Amino acid sequence: MKKTALLFSVISLILMASASAFAGTLEDVKAKGILTCGISEGVPGFSIPDSTGTWVGFDVDMARAVAAAVLADPSKVKFVPLASKQKIVAVSSGQVDLTSRTTTWTLKRDGKQGVDFTHVVFYDGQGFLIPNKLGVRSARELDGASVCVTAGTTTELNLADFARANGIKVEAVVFDGKKEALNAYASGRCDCFTTDISQLASLRSTLKDPKAHSILPEVISKEPLAPLVRHGDNQWKDIVTWVINGLVAAEENGITAANVDKIMATSQNPVVRRMLGTSGDTGSYLGLDKEWLVRAIKAVGNYGEIYDRHFGPGTALDIPRGVNNLWLRGGLQYAMPIR
């Protein structure tokens, strides 16, 4: 009996230690007074330092929205640039509280690598960037080509799958980071460069003569990009998921950074009132206060405002919303009910 009791005590201690190791991110962030977020090393439109050294971009704004909801200050974020091969382990090891970094949601990553994905913020697909002078019009014409690709990404496997499925041979030239891969492509080390199409558009804009390069028409994969958190902390996962979901819901309901205060004061719509905390207390479900979503919207705007600010008409990238539009407009962005 004593041995059994001792065994149960040891097991209980192990479980308690495991729970404490993988829970409490909200409390940790509040205690630090800052959110630590992994981002890319620099991809225009997604995350890049501006002329003052301040990080800006679509992924950056997602993190600032979480900081606004949790810490009441969107500037309370420490951004940690991560290479592709670091973006998963940085989260699972606790180096960062959150990664908002063009990361594809896959079964292996979600089920085996110690992370949980939240809400898909950008539906993407893999493509190819190639110099116009080569005269290639289709990815199926790449037989014998050398292709610059980044290590630790889904693009390596997708490239191999595409070549095998289409009966062509390509040489994958692998680099640790996207900057290195892009620079190698720009110098002529590779015939073409492959990654997500949104990033191809972004990185093409940094080349000496962007118009001398084209993105081939084929989309060879599905790349649902989503922020990720450490596995095992359900409350923190819920917070990040529902902040982003709330930004989509705000766009669905016409709530913007400019009008959120007015709508909060005047709206009689029960859905809107629940979202903005004037009816009920949805924040309590997350361990937050009633105005968690109001602060996030004030800080960065709704999903559509964020998208247009970094990818919309008038930007250097000008990437059409397409499947990233609201479901009401034929896209895939759909907010779960806040109730």
PDB file of N, CA and C in Angstrom, residues 210-270:
ATOM      1  N   PRO A 210      11.985  44.565 -60.313  1.00  0.00           N
ATOM      2  CA  PRO A 210      10.893  43.611 -60.076  1.00  0.00           C
ATOM      3  C   PRO A 210      10.166  43.194 -61.351  1.00  0.00           C
ATOM      4  N   LYS A 211      10.039  44.084 -62.322  1.00  0.00           N
ATOM      5  CA  LYS A 211       9.303  43.772 -63.543  1.00  0.00           C
ATOM      6  C   LYS A 211      10.019  42.766 -64.432  1.00  0.00           C
ATOM      7  N   ALA A 212      11.265  42.477 -64.111  1.00  0.00           N
ATOM      8  CA  ALA A 212      12.025  41.492 -64.895  1.00  0.00           C
ATOM      9  C   ALA A 212      11.781  40.071 -64.414  1.00  0.00           C
ATOM     10  N   HIS A 213      10.879  39.920 -63.431  1.00  0.00           N
ATOM     11  CA  HIS A 213      10.602  38.603 -62.860  1.00  0.00           C
ATOM     12  C   HIS A 213       9.102  38.362 -62.824  1.00  0.00           C
ATOM     13  N   SER A 214       8.696  37.121 -63.066  1.00  0.00           N
ATOM     14  CA  SER A 214       7.274  36.781 -63.082  1.00  0.00           C
ATOM     15  C   SER A 214       6.983  35.607 -62.157  1.00  0.00           C
ATOM     16  N   ILE A 215       5.773  35.621 -61.611  1.00  0.00           N
ATOM     17  CA  ILE A 215       5.292  34.487 -60.827  1.00  0.00           C
ATOM     18  C   ILE A 215       4.523  33.572 -61.777  1.00  0.00           C
ATOM     19  N   LEU A 216       4.939  32.322 -61.856  1.00  0.00           N
ATOM     20  CA  LEU A 216       4.290  31.382 -62.768  1.00  0.00           C
ATOM     21  C   LEU A 216       2.855  31.097 -62.306  1.00  0.00           C
ATOM     22  N   PRO A 217       1.973  30.691 -63.220  1.00  0.00           N
ATOM     23  CA  PRO A 217       0.538  30.595 -62.885  1.00  0.00           C
ATOM     24  C   PRO A 217       0.163  29.457 -61.947  1.00  0.00           C
ATOM     25  N   GLU A 218       0.972  28.411 -61.877  1.00  0.00           N
ATOM     26  CA  GLU A 218       0.586  27.260 -61.063  1.00  0.00           C
ATOM     27  C   GLU A 218       0.667  27.554 -59.562  1.00  0.00           C
ATOM     28  N   VAL A 219      -0.336  27.089 -58.847  1.00  0.00           N
ATOM     29  CA  VAL A 219      -0.324  27.090 -57.386  1.00  0.00           C
ATOM     30  C   VAL A 219      -0.234  25.617 -56.985  1.00  0.00           C
ATOM     31  N   ILE A 220       0.887  25.214 -56.393  1.00  0.00           N
ATOM     32  CA  ILE A 220       1.144  23.781 -56.251  1.00  0.00           C
ATOM     33  C   ILE A 220       0.796  23.216 -54.872  1.00  0.00           C
ATOM     34  N   SER A 221       0.258  24.054 -53.995  1.00  0.00           N
ATOM     35  CA  SER A 221      -0.054  23.545 -52.659  1.00  0.00           C
ATOM     36  C   SER A 221      -1.094  24.429 -51.983  1.00  0.00           C
ATOM     37  N   LYS A 222      -1.586  23.953 -50.857  1.00  0.00           N
ATOM     38  CA  LYS A 222      -2.397  24.778 -49.963  1.00  0.00           C
ATOM     39  C   LYS A 222      -1.519  25.181 -48.787  1.00  0.00           C
ATOM     40  N   GLU A 223      -1.504  26.470 -48.467  1.00  0.00           N
ATOM     41  CA  GLU A 223      -0.674  26.976 -47.376  1.00  0.00           C
ATOM     42  C   GLU A 223      -1.516  27.870 -46.456  1.00  0.00           C
ATOM     43  N   PRO A 224      -2.286  27.268 -45.558  1.00  0.00           N
ATOM     44  CA  PRO A 224      -3.037  28.070 -44.590  1.00  0.00           C
ATOM     45  C   PRO A 224      -2.088  28.593 -43.506  1.00  0.00           C
ATOM     46  N   LEU A 225      -1.892  29.898 -43.459  1.00  0.00           N
ATOM     47  CA  LEU A 225      -0.928  30.500 -42.543  1.00  0.00           C
ATOM     48  C   LEU A 225      -1.642  30.952 -41.274  1.00  0.00           C
ATOM     49  N   ALA A 226      -1.097  30.565 -40.137  1.00  0.00           N
ATOM     50  CA  ALA A 226      -1.751  30.883 -38.866  1.00  0.00           C
ATOM     51  C   ALA A 226      -0.718  31.114 -37.770  1.00  0.00           C
ATOM     52  N   PRO A 227      -0.984  32.046 -36.855  1.00  0.00           N
ATOM     53  CA  PRO A 227      -0.139  32.176 -35.667  1.00  0.00           C
ATOM     54  C   PRO A 227      -0.200  30.897 -34.838  1.00  0.00           C
ATOM     55  N   LEU A 228       0.863  30.634 -34.081  1.00  0.00           N
ATOM     56  CA  LEU A 228       0.912  29.422 -33.283  1.00  0.00           C
ATOM     57  C   LEU A 228       1.432  29.709 -31.879  1.00  0.00           C
ATOM     58  N   VAL A 229       1.010  28.857 -30.959  1.00  0.00           N
ATOM     59  CA  VAL A 229       1.391  28.984 -29.553  1.00  0.00           C
ATOM     60  C   VAL A 229       1.862  27.623 -29.054  1.00  0.00           C
ATOM     61  N   ARG A 230       2.409  27.607 -27.850  1.00  0.00           N
ATOM     62  CA  ARG A 230       2.893  26.362 -27.267  1.00  0.00           C
ATOM     63  C   ARG A 230       1.732  25.419 -26.955  1.00  0.00           C
ATOM     64  N   HIS A 231       1.916  24.147 -27.244  1.00  0.00           N
ATOM     65  CA  HIS A 231       0.893  23.143 -26.976  1.00  0.00           C
ATOM     66  C   HIS A 231       0.684  22.988 -25.475  1.00  0.00           C
ATOM     67  N   GLY A 232      -0.560  22.851 -25.066  1.00  0.00           N
ATOM     68  CA  GLY A 232      -0.862  22.546 -23.682  1.00  0.00           C
ATOM     69  C   GLY A 232      -1.436  23.686 -22.874  1.00  0.00           C
ATOM     70  N   ASP A 233      -1.349  24.900 -23.382  1.00  0.00           N
ATOM     71  CA  ASP A 233      -1.913  26.049 -22.661  1.00  0.00           C
ATOM     72  C   ASP A 233      -3.177  26.476 -23.390  1.00  0.00           C
ATOM     73  N   ASN A 234      -4.280  25.821 -23.052  1.00  0.00           N
ATOM     74  CA  ASN A 234      -5.529  26.051 -23.780  1.00  0.00           C
ATOM     75  C   ASN A 234      -6.034  27.471 -23.641  1.00  0.00           C
ATOM     76  N   GLN A 235      -5.854  28.072 -22.479  1.00  0.00           N
ATOM     77  CA  GLN A 235      -6.344  29.443 -22.292  1.00  0.00           C
ATOM     78  C   GLN A 235      -5.627  30.411 -23.231  1.00  0.00           C
ATOM     79  N   TRP A 236      -4.315  30.281 -23.328  1.00  0.00           N
ATOM     80  CA  TRP A 236      -3.548  31.191 -24.199  1.00  0.00           C
ATOM     81  C   TRP A 236      -3.903  30.966 -25.671  1.00  0.00           C
ATOM     82  N   LYS A 237      -4.058  29.698 -26.033  1.00  0.00           N
ATOM     83  CA  LYS A 237      -4.486  29.413 -27.408  1.00  0.00           C
ATOM     84  C   LYS A 237      -5.841  30.061 -27.684  1.00  0.00           C
ATOM     85  N   ASP A 238      -6.773  29.945 -26.729  1.00  0.00           N
ATOM     86  CA  ASP A 238      -8.097  30.549 -26.906  1.00  0.00           C
ATOM     87  C   ASP A 238      -7.998  32.066 -27.063  1.00  0.00           C
ATOM     88  N   ILE A 239      -7.151  32.702 -26.271  1.00  0.00           N
ATOM     89  CA  ILE A 239      -7.021  34.155 -26.350  1.00  0.00           C
ATOM     90  C   ILE A 239      -6.548  34.591 -27.728  1.00  0.00           C
ATOM     91  N   VAL A 240      -5.468  33.997 -28.211  1.00  0.00           N
ATOM     92  CA  VAL A 240      -4.932  34.385 -29.519  1.00  0.00           C
ATOM     93  C   VAL A 240      -5.950  34.090 -30.629  1.00  0.00           C
ATOM     94  N   THR A 241      -6.581  32.916 -30.540  1.00  0.00           N
ATOM     95  CA  THR A 241      -7.584  32.533 -31.544  1.00  0.00           C
ATOM     96  C   THR A 241      -8.739  33.523 -31.581  1.00  0.00           C
ATOM     97  N   TRP A 242      -9.265  33.870 -30.409  1.00  0.00           N
ATOM     98  CA  TRP A 242     -10.466  34.700 -30.379  1.00  0.00           C
ATOM     99  C   TRP A 242     -10.180  36.178 -30.627  1.00  0.00           C
ATOM    100  N   VAL A 243      -8.976  36.628 -30.346  1.00  0.00           N
ATOM    101  CA  VAL A 243      -8.630  38.006 -30.733  1.00  0.00           C
ATOM    102  C   VAL A 243      -8.658  38.129 -32.251  1.00  0.00           C
ATOM    103  N   ILE A 244      -8.025  37.193 -32.932  1.00  0.00           N
ATOM    104  CA  ILE A 244      -8.008  37.247 -34.398  1.00  0.00           C
ATOM    105  C   ILE A 244      -9.411  37.032 -34.954  1.00  0.00           C
ATOM    106  N   ASN A 245     -10.131  36.070 -34.387  1.00  0.00           N
ATOM    107  CA  ASN A 245     -11.517  35.839 -34.797  1.00  0.00           C
ATOM    108  C   ASN A 245     -12.347  37.113 -34.627  1.00  0.00           C
ATOM    109  N   GLY A 246     -12.080  37.838 -33.533  1.00  0.00           N
ATOM    110  CA  GLY A 246     -12.794  39.079 -33.286  1.00  0.00           C
ATOM    111  C   GLY A 246     -12.522  40.152 -34.331  1.00  0.00           C
ATOM    112  N   LEU A 247     -11.305  40.181 -34.864  1.00  0.00           N
ATOM    113  CA  LEU A 247     -10.984  41.149 -35.912  1.00  0.00           C
ATOM    114  C   LEU A 247     -11.766  40.846 -37.195  1.00  0.00           C
ATOM    115  N   VAL A 248     -11.948  39.559 -37.474  1.00  0.00           N
ATOM    116  CA  VAL A 248     -12.766  39.163 -38.631  1.00  0.00           C
ATOM    117  C   VAL A 248     -14.230  39.519 -38.376  1.00  0.00           C
ATOM    118  N   ALA A 249     -14.713  39.221 -37.165  1.00  0.00           N
ATOM    119  CA  ALA A 249     -16.090  39.557 -36.811  1.00  0.00           C
ATOM    120  C   ALA A 249     -16.336  41.059 -36.892  1.00  0.00           C
ATOM    121  N   ALA A 250     -15.339  41.846 -36.530  1.00  0.00           N
ATOM    122  CA  ALA A 250     -15.467  43.303 -36.613  1.00  0.00           C
ATOM    123  C   ALA A 250     -15.682  43.738 -38.054  1.00  0.00           C
ATOM    124  N   GLU A 251     -14.929  43.152 -38.974  1.00  0.00           N
ATOM    125  CA  GLU A 251     -15.133  43.501 -40.381  1.00  0.00           C
ATOM    126  C   GLU A 251     -16.528  43.081 -40.845  1.00  0.00           C
ATOM    127  N   GLU A 252     -16.971  41.896 -40.434  1.00  0.00           N
ATOM    128  CA  GLU A 252     -18.311  41.430 -40.805  1.00  0.00           C
ATOM    129  C   GLU A 252     -19.393  42.411 -40.369  1.00  0.00           C
ATOM    130  N   ASN A 253     -19.165  43.071 -39.236  1.00  0.00           N
ATOM    131  CA  ASN A 253     -20.177  43.955 -38.659  1.00  0.00           C
ATOM    132  C   ASN A 253     -19.900  45.438 -38.884  1.00  0.00           C
ATOM    133  N   GLY A 254     -18.929  45.741 -39.748  1.00  0.00           N
ATOM    134  CA  GLY A 254     -18.657  47.129 -40.092  1.00  0.00           C
ATOM    135  C   GLY A 254     -18.025  47.944 -38.986  1.00  0.00           C
ATOM    136  N   ILE A 255     -17.348  47.286 -38.057  1.00  0.00           N
ATOM    137  CA  ILE A 255     -16.695  47.980 -36.948  1.00  0.00           C
ATOM    138  C   ILE A 255     -15.233  48.235 -37.320  1.00  0.00           C
ATOM    139  N   THR A 256     -14.810  49.489 -37.233  1.00  0.00           N
ATOM    140  CA  THR A 256     -13.455  49.870 -37.614  1.00  0.00           C
ATOM    141  C   THR A 256     -12.740  50.551 -36.449  1.00  0.00           C
ATOM    142  N   ALA A 257     -11.462  50.808 -36.650  1.00  0.00           N
ATOM    143  CA  ALA A 257     -10.705  51.532 -35.630  1.00  0.00           C
ATOM    144  C   ALA A 257     -11.295  52.925 -35.417  1.00  0.00           C
ATOM    145  N   ALA A 258     -11.820  53.521 -36.475  1.00  0.00           N
ATOM    146  CA  ALA A 258     -12.328  54.887 -36.399  1.00  0.00           C
ATOM    147  C   ALA A 258     -13.704  54.986 -35.748  1.00  0.00           C
ATOM    148  N   ASN A 259     -14.531  53.949 -35.921  1.00  0.00           N
ATOM    149  CA  ASN A 259     -15.916  54.074 -35.436  1.00  0.00           C
ATOM    150  C   ASN A 259     -16.257  53.185 -34.241  1.00  0.00           C
ATOM    151  N   VAL A 260     -15.280  52.434 -33.713  1.00  0.00           N
ATOM    152  CA  VAL A 260     -15.598  51.477 -32.659  1.00  0.00           C
ATOM    153  C   VAL A 260     -16.166  52.157 -31.415  1.00  0.00           C
ATOM    154  N   ASP A 261     -15.657  53.328 -31.055  1.00  0.00           N
ATOM    155  CA  ASP A 261     -16.185  54.011 -29.864  1.00  0.00           C
ATOM    156  C   ASP A 261     -17.639  54.420 -30.064  1.00  0.00           C
ATOM    157  N   LYS A 262     -17.946  54.957 -31.244  1.00  0.00           N
ATOM    158  CA  LYS A 262     -19.317  55.390 -31.526  1.00  0.00           C
ATOM    159  C   LYS A 262     -20.271  54.207 -31.542  1.00  0.00           C
ATOM    160  N   ILE A 263     -19.867  53.124 -32.196  1.00  0.00           N
ATOM    161  CA  ILE A 263     -20.722  51.933 -32.258  1.00  0.00           C
ATOM    162  C   ILE A 263     -20.910  51.353 -30.864  1.00  0.00           C
ATOM    163  N   MET A 264     -19.854  51.356 -30.089  1.00  0.00           N
ATOM    164  CA  MET A 264     -19.944  50.840 -28.718  1.00  0.00           C
ATOM    165  C   MET A 264     -20.969  51.626 -27.900  1.00  0.00           C
ATOM    166  N   ALA A 265     -21.042  52.933 -28.143  1.00  0.00           N
ATOM    167  CA  ALA A 265     -21.940  53.790 -27.366  1.00  0.00           C
ATOM    168  C   ALA A 265     -23.380  53.763 -27.855  1.00  0.00           C
ATOM    169  N   THR A 266     -23.593  53.437 -29.136  1.00  0.00           N
ATOM    170  CA  THR A 266     -24.932  53.606 -29.715  1.00  0.00           C
ATOM    171  C   THR A 266     -25.590  52.335 -30.223  1.00  0.00           C
ATOM    172  N   SER A 267     -24.827  51.294 -30.523  1.00  0.00           N
ATOM    173  CA  SER A 267     -25.405  50.118 -31.177  1.00  0.00           C
ATOM    174  C   SER A 267     -26.388  49.385 -30.263  1.00  0.00           C
ATOM    175  N   GLN A 268     -27.499  48.975 -30.854  1.00  0.00           N
ATOM    176  CA  GLN A 268     -28.477  48.139 -30.163  1.00  0.00           C
ATOM    177  C   GLN A 268     -28.450  46.703 -30.686  1.00  0.00           C
ATOM    178  N   ASN A 269     -27.525  46.426 -31.620  1.00  0.00           N
ATOM    179  CA  ASN A 269     -27.381  45.088 -32.184  1.00  0.00           C
ATOM    180  C   ASN A 269     -26.821  44.163 -31.104  1.00  0.00           C
ATOM    181  N   PRO A 270     -27.553  43.132 -30.703  1.00  0.00           N
ATOM    182  CA  PRO A 270     -27.083  42.262 -29.607  1.00  0.00           C
ATOM    183  C   PRO A 270     -25.757  41.575 -29.918  1.00  0.00           C
TER     184      PRO A 270
END
